[in-house]
Short mmCIF file of C-alpha atoms and ligand atoms in Angstrom, two decimals:
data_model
loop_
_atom_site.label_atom_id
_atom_site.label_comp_id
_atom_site.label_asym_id
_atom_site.label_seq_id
_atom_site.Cartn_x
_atom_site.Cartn_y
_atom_site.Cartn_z
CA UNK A 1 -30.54 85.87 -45.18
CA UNK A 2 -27.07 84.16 -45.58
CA UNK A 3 -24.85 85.71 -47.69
CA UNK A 4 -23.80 83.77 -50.99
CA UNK A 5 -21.26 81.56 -51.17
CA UNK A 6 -18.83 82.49 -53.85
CA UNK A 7 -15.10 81.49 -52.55
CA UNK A 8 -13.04 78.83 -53.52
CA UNK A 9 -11.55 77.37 -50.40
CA UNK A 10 -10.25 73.66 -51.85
CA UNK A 11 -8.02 73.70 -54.87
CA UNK A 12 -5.03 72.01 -55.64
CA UNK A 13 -3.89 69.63 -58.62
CA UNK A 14 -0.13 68.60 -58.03
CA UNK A 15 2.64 69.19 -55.71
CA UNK A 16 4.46 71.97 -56.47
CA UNK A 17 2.09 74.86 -57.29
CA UNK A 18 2.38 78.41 -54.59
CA UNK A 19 0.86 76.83 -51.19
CA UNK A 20 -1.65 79.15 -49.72
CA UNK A 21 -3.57 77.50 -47.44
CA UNK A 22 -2.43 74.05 -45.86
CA UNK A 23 -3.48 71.83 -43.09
CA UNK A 24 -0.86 70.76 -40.20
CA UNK A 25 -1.32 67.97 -37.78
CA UNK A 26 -1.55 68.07 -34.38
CA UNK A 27 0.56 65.71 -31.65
CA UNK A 28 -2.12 65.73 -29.41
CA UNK A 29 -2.53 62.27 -27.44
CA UNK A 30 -0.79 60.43 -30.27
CA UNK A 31 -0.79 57.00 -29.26
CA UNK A 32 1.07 53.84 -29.71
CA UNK A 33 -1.58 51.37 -31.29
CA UNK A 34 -1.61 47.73 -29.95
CA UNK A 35 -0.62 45.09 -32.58
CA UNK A 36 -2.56 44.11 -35.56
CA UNK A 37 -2.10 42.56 -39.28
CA UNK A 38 -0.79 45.37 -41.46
CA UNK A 39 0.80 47.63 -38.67
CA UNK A 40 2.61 44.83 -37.74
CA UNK A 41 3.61 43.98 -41.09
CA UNK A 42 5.49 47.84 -41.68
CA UNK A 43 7.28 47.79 -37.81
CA UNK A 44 11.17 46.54 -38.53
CA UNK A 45 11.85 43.85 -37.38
CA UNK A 46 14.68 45.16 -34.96
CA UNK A 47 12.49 48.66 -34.23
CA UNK A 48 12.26 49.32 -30.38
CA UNK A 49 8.68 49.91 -31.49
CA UNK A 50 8.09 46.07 -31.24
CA UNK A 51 5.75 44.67 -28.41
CA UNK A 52 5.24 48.60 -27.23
CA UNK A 53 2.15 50.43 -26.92
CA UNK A 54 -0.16 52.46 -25.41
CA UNK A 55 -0.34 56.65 -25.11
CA UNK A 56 2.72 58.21 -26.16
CA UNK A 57 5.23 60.18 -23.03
CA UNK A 58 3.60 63.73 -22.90
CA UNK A 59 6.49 65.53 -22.75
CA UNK A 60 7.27 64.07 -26.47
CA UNK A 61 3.87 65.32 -27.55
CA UNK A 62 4.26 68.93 -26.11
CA UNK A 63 7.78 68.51 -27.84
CA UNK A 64 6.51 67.09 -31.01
CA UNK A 65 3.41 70.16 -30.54
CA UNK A 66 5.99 72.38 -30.01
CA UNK A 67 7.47 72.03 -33.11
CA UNK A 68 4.52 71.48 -35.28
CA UNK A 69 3.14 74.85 -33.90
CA UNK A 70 6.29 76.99 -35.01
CA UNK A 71 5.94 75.07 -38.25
CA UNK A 72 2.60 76.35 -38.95
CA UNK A 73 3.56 79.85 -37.69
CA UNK A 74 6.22 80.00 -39.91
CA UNK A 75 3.85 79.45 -42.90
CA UNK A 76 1.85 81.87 -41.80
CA UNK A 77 4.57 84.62 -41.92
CA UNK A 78 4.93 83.40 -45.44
CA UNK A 79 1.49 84.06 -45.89
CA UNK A 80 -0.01 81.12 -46.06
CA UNK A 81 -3.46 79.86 -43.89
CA UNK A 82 -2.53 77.34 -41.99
CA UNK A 83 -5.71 75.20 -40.56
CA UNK A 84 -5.44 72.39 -37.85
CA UNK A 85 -7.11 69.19 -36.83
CA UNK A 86 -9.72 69.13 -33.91
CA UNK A 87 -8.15 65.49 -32.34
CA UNK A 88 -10.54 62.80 -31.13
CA UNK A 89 -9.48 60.85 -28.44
CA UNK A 90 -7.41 58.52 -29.24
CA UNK A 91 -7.30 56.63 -26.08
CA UNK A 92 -10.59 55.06 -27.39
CA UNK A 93 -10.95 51.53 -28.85
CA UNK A 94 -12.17 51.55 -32.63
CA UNK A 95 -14.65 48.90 -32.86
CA UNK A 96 -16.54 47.86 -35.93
CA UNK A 97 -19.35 44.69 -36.17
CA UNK A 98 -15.83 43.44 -37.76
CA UNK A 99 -12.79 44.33 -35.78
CA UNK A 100 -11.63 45.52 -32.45
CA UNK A 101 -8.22 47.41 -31.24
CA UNK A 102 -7.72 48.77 -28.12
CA UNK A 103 -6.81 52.04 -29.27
CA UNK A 104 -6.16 54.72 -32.31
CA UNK A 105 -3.26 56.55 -33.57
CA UNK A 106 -3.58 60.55 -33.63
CA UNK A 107 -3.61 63.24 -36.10
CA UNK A 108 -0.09 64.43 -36.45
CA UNK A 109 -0.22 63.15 -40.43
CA UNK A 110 -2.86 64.55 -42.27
CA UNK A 111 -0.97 63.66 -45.76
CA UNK A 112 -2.11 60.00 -45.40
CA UNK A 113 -5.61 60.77 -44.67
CA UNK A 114 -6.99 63.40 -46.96
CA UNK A 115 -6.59 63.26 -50.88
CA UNK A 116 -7.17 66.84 -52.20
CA UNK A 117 -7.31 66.68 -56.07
CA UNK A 118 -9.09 70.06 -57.82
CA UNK A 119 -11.68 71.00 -55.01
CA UNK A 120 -12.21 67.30 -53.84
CA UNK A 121 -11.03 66.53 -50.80
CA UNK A 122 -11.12 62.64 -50.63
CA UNK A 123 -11.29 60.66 -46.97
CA UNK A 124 -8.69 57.34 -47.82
CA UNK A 125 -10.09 54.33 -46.66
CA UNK A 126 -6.48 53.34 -44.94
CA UNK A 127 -5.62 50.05 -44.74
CA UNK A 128 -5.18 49.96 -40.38
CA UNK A 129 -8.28 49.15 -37.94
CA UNK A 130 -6.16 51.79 -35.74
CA UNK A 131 -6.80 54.33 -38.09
CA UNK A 132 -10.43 53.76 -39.18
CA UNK A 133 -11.81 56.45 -37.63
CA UNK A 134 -8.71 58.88 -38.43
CA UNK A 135 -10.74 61.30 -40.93
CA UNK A 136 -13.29 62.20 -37.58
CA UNK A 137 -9.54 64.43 -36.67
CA UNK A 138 -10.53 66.35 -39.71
CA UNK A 139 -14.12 66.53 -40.36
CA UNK A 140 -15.01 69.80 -38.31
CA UNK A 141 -12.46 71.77 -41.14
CA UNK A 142 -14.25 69.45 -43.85
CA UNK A 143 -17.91 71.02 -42.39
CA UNK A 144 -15.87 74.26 -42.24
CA UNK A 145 -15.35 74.25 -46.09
CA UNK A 146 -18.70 72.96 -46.89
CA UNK A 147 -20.10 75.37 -46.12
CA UNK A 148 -16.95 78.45 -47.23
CA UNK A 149 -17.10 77.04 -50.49
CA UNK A 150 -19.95 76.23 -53.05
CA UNK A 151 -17.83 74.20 -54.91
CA UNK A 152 -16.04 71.78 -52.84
CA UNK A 153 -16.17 68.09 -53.08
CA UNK A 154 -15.81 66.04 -49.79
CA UNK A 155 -15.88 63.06 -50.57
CA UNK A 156 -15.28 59.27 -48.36
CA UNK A 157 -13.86 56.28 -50.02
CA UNK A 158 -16.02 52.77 -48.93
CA UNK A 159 -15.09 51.83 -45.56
CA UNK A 160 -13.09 48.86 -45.54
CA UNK A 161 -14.18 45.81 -43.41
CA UNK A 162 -10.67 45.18 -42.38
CA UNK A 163 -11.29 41.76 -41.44
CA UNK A 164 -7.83 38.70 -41.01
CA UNK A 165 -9.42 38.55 -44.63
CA UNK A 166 -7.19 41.57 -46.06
CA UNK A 167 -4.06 40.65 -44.74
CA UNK A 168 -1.96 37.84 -45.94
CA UNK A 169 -0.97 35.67 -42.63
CA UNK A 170 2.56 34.67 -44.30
CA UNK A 171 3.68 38.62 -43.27
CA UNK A 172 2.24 37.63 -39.19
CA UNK A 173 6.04 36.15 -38.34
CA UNK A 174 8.53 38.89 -36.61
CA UNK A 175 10.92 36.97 -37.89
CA UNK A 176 10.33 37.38 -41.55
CA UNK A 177 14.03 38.77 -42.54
CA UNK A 178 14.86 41.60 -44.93
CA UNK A 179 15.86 39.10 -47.59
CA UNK A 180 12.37 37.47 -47.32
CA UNK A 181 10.72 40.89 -47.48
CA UNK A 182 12.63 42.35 -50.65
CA UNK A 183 12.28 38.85 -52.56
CA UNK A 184 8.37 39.76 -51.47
CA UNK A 185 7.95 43.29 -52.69
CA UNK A 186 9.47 41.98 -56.42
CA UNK A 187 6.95 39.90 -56.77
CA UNK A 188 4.32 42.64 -55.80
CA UNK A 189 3.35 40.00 -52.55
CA UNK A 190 2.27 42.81 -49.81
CA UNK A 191 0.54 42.15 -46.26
CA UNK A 192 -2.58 43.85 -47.45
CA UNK A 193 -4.72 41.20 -50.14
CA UNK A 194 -7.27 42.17 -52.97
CA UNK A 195 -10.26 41.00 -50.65
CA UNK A 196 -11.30 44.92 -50.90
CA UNK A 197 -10.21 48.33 -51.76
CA UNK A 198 -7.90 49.56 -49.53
CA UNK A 199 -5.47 52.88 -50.25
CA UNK A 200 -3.62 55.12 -47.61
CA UNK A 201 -3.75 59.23 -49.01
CA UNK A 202 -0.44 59.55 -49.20
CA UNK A 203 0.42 56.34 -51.99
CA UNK A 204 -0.75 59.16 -54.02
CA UNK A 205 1.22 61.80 -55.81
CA UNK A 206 -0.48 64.35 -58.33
CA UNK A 207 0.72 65.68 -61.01
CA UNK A 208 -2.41 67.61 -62.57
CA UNK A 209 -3.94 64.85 -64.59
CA UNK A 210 -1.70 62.13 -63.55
CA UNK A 211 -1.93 60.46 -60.23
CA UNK A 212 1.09 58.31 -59.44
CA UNK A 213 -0.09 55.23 -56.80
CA UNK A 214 2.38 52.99 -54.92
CA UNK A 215 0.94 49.50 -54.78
CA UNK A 216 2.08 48.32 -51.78
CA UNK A 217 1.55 47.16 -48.21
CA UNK A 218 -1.22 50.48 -47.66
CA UNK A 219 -2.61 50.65 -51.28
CA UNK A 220 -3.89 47.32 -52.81
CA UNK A 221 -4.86 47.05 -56.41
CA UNK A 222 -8.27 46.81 -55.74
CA UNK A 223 -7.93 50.42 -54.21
CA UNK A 224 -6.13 51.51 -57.04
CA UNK A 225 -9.03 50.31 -59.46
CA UNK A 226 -11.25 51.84 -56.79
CA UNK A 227 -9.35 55.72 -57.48
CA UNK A 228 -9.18 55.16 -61.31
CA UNK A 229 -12.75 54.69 -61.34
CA UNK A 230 -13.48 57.60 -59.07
CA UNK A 231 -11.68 60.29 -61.05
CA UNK A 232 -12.04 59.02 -64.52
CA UNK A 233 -10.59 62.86 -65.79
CA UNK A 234 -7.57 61.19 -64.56
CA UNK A 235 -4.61 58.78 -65.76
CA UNK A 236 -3.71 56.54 -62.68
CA UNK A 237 -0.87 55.18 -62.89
CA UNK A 238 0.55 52.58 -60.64
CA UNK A 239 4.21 52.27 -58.90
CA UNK A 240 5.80 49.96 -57.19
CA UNK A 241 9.59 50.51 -55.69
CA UNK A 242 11.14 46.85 -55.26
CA UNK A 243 13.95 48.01 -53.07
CA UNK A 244 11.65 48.66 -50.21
CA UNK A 245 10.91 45.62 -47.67
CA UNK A 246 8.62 47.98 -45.84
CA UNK A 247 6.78 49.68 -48.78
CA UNK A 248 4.47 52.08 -47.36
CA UNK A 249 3.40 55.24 -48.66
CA UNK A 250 5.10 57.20 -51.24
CA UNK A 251 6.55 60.36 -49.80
CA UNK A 252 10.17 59.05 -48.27
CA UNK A 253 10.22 57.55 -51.98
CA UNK A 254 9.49 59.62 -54.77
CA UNK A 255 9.17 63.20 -54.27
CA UNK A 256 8.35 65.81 -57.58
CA UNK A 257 9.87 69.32 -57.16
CA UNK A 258 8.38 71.31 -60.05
CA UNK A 259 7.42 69.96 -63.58
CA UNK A 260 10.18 68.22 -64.90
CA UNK A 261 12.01 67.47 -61.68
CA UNK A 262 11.38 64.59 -59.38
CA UNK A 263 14.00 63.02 -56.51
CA UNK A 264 13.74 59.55 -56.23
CA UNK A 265 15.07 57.32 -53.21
CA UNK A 266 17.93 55.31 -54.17
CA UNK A 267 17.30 52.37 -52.39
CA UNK A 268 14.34 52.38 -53.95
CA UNK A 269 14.68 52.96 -57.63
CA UNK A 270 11.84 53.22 -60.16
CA UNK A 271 12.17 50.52 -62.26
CA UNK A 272 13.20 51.31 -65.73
CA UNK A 273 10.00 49.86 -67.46
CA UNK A 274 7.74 52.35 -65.37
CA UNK A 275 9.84 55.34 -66.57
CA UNK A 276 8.68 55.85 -69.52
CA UNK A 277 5.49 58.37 -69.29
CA UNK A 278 8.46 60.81 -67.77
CA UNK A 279 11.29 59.91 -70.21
CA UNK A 280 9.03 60.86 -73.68
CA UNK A 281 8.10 64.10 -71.72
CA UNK A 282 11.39 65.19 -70.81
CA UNK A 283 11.36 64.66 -67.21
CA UNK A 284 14.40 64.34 -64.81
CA UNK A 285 14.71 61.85 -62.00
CA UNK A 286 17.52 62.01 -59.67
CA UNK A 287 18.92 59.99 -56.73
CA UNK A 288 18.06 61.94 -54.06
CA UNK A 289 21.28 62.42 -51.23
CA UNK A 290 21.22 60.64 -48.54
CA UNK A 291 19.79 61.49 -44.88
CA UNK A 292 21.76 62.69 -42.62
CA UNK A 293 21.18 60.43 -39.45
CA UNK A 294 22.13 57.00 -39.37
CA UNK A 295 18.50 55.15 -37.50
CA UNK A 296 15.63 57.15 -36.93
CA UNK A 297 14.42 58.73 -33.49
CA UNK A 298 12.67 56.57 -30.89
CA UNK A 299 9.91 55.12 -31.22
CA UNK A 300 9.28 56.29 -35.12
CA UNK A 301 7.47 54.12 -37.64
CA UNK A 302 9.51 55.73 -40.35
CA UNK A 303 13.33 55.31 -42.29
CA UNK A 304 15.76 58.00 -41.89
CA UNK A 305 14.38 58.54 -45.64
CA UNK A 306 12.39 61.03 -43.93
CA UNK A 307 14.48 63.16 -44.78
CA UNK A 308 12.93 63.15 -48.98
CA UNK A 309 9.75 64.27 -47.06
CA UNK A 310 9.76 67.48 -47.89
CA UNK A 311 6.88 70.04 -48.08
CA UNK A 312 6.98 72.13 -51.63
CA UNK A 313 5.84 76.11 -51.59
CA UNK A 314 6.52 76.90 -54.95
CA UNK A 315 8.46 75.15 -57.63
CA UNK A 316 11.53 77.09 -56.54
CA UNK A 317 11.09 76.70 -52.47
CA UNK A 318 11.10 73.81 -50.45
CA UNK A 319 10.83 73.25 -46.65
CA UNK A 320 13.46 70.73 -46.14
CA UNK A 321 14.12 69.69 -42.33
CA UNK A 322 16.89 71.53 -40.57
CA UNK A 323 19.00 68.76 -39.84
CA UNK A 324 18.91 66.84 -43.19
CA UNK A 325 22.17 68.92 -44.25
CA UNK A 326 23.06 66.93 -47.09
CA UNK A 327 19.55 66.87 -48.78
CA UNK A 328 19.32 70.78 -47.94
CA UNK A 329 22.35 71.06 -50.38
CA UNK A 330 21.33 69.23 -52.92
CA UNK A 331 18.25 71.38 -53.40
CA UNK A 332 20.46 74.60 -53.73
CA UNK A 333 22.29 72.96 -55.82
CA UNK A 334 18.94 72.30 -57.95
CA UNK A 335 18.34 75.75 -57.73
CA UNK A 336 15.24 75.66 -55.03
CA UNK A 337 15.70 77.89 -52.06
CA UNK A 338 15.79 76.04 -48.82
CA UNK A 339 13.49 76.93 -45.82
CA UNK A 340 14.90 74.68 -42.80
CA UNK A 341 12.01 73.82 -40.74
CA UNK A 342 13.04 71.82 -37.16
CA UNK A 343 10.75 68.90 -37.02
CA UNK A 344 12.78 66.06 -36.09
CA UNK A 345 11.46 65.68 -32.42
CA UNK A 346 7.87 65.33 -34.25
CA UNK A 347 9.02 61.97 -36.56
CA UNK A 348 7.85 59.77 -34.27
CA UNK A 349 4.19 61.37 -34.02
CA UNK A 350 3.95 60.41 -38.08
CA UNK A 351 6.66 61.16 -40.38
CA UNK A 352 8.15 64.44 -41.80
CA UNK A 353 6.99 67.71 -43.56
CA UNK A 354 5.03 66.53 -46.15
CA UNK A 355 3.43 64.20 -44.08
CA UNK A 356 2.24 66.29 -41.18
CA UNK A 357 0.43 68.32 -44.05
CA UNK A 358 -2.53 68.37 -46.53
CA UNK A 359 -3.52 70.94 -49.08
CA UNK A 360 -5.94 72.80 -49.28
CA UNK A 361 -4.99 75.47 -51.80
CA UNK A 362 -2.15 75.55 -54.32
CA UNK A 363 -2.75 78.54 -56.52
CA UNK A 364 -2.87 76.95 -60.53
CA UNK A 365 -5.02 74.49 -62.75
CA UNK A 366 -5.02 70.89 -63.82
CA UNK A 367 -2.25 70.73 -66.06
CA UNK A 368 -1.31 68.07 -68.50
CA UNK A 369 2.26 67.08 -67.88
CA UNK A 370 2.74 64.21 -69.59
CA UNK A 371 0.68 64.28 -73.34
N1 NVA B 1 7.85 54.19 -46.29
C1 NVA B 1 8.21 55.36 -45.68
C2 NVA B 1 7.18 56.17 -44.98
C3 NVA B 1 7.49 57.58 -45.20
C4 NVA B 1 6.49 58.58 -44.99
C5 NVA B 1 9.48 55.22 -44.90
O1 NVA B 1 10.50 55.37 -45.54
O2 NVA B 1 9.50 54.97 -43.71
#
């Protein structure tokens, strides 16, 4: 007979409670996706990116592995279980009766796949045909806690059709302009349209029984309807961050420390009439300093902002990435200690700390933060 299962394996409600067991991404056969709507949309406009793809150079992704590995091993000295992603190959086309693209992305950012809120972990239906298939990277450690723990929730989001029907052709130019873009994102007018519901994992931030969505060119409204009505315990709030010509996902943005704390990007300032849920509780938000390089590495998707991507242990320790000197000092200076992690060869593969991670298990309950 099988012995009972009694463990809790998922749990986690915001982003700041003690880490103990995490997911970290894997570089493996990352790939350079081939043009398409909202991928397009996000690449800057003078980003060597442009009119590239195909598989990445291995000896990035051994780099990028290298790094991603010592990361993980360094949580585990800290004590905390570190699980990782069994990658699919990526070389493959992802083909639906709907859409075709000649290849996929990778696995090196689990953040903007999986949703973990309580002991739900929720599949995102992302907003990219290149990324469709993404969650398969993670389902083996999804059957893995199905069957740990008796109380876990997996849980998929619809799969979008992704037809030219969700994505506005005005955003199809490369010549588009930054002014173009920012006079865009005021008026809330994204790539993505409200043909279906489309969100991207990491447009969410949790704060017990708050979740904070960025509308923007990942997360439509429609998917942001489509999470208020699938965790109705919740408040959903949404967020947009007019200051941003690119605005994808929320983590180079707007990034909570501990209760009361929050850095916020400022290039990208909340606006003062969606501030008001943390002014009446007493909540800080600071400009977070600024990176510390001037233009990302090759080849990255991301903004130097990366360096705001930080991965939270406890609400007074923070991973910050060892090169980002100047946002290292500000969180002494906020009284977290600083654990420099090396990850900038990895940017490319995906984005930063908090990225290239998911929780599983933050030790605490849902809170109220904000009554
Ligand atoms: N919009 C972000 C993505 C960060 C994970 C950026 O600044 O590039």
């Amino acid at each position: 007979m099988e012995a009972p299962m009694t463990k809790t394996i998922v749990n986690s409600w915001n982003e700041w409670d003690p880490l103990k067991h995490v997911i970290v991404g894997r570089a493996d056969d990352c790939h350079i996706p081939p043009e398409e709507p909202a991928l397009d949309a996000k690449v800057p406009e003078d980003s060597d990116m442009r009119g590239q793809w195909g598989r990445r150079p291995q000896e990035t992704i051994d780099r990028a592995n290298e790094l991603l590995d010592n990361f993980a091993s360094m949580l585990e000295k800290r004590g905390v279980r570190v699980d990782r992603p069994t990658p699919i190959d990526h070389s493959l086309p992802a083909t639906t009766p709907d859409f075709h693209t000649e290849s996929q992305f990778g696995c090196m950012p689990p953040r903007d796949v999986l949703l973990t809120v309580g002991s739900e972990m929720l599949e995102a239906t992302m907003s990219y045909r290149c990324r469709w298939f993404e969650y398969l990277n993670y389902r083996p450690l999804m059957q893995q806690y199905f069957n740990e723990d008796p109380n876990f929730r997996h849980e998929s989001a619809p799969k979008p059709r992704l037809t030219d029907a969700d994505y506005h052709p005005d955003y199809l130019s490369e010549k588009i302009g930054e002014a173009k873009r920012l006079e865009w994102a005021a008026k809330k007018f994204f790539v993505t349209t409200e043909e279906e519901p489309l969100f991207d994992a990491a447009d969410v931030l949790r704060f017990g029984r708050d979740l904070v969505v960025q509308h923007g060119f990942t997360t439509n409204l429609k998917g942001i309807e489509w999470l208020r009505r699938h965790f109705p315990d919740h408040r959903v709030h949404t967020v947009n961050f007019p200051g941003d010509p690119y605005p994808i996902h929320i983590d180079a943005t707007f990034t909570p420390l501990r209760p009361g704390l929050i850095l916020n990007n400022p290039h990208r300032r909340l606006p003062e009439e969606q501030r008001k849920m943390y002014n009446d509780n007493g909540w800080e938000i600071v400009d977070a300093a600024g990176p510390a390089h001037n233009s990302p590495p090759p080849l990255c998707y991301s903004s130097t902002w990366l360096s705001m991507n930080v991965l939270v242990l406890d609400p007074k320790t923070v991973c910050v990435e060892k090169s980002e000197v100047y946002q290292a000092e500000q969180m002494d200076k906020l009284g977290m200690e600083v654990v420099e992690v090396d990850l900038r060869d990895a940017y490319a593969f995906g984005g930063g700390l908090h990225c290239c991670t998911a929780d599983v298990y933050r030790e605490g309950v849902c809170e109220d933060y904000f009554p």
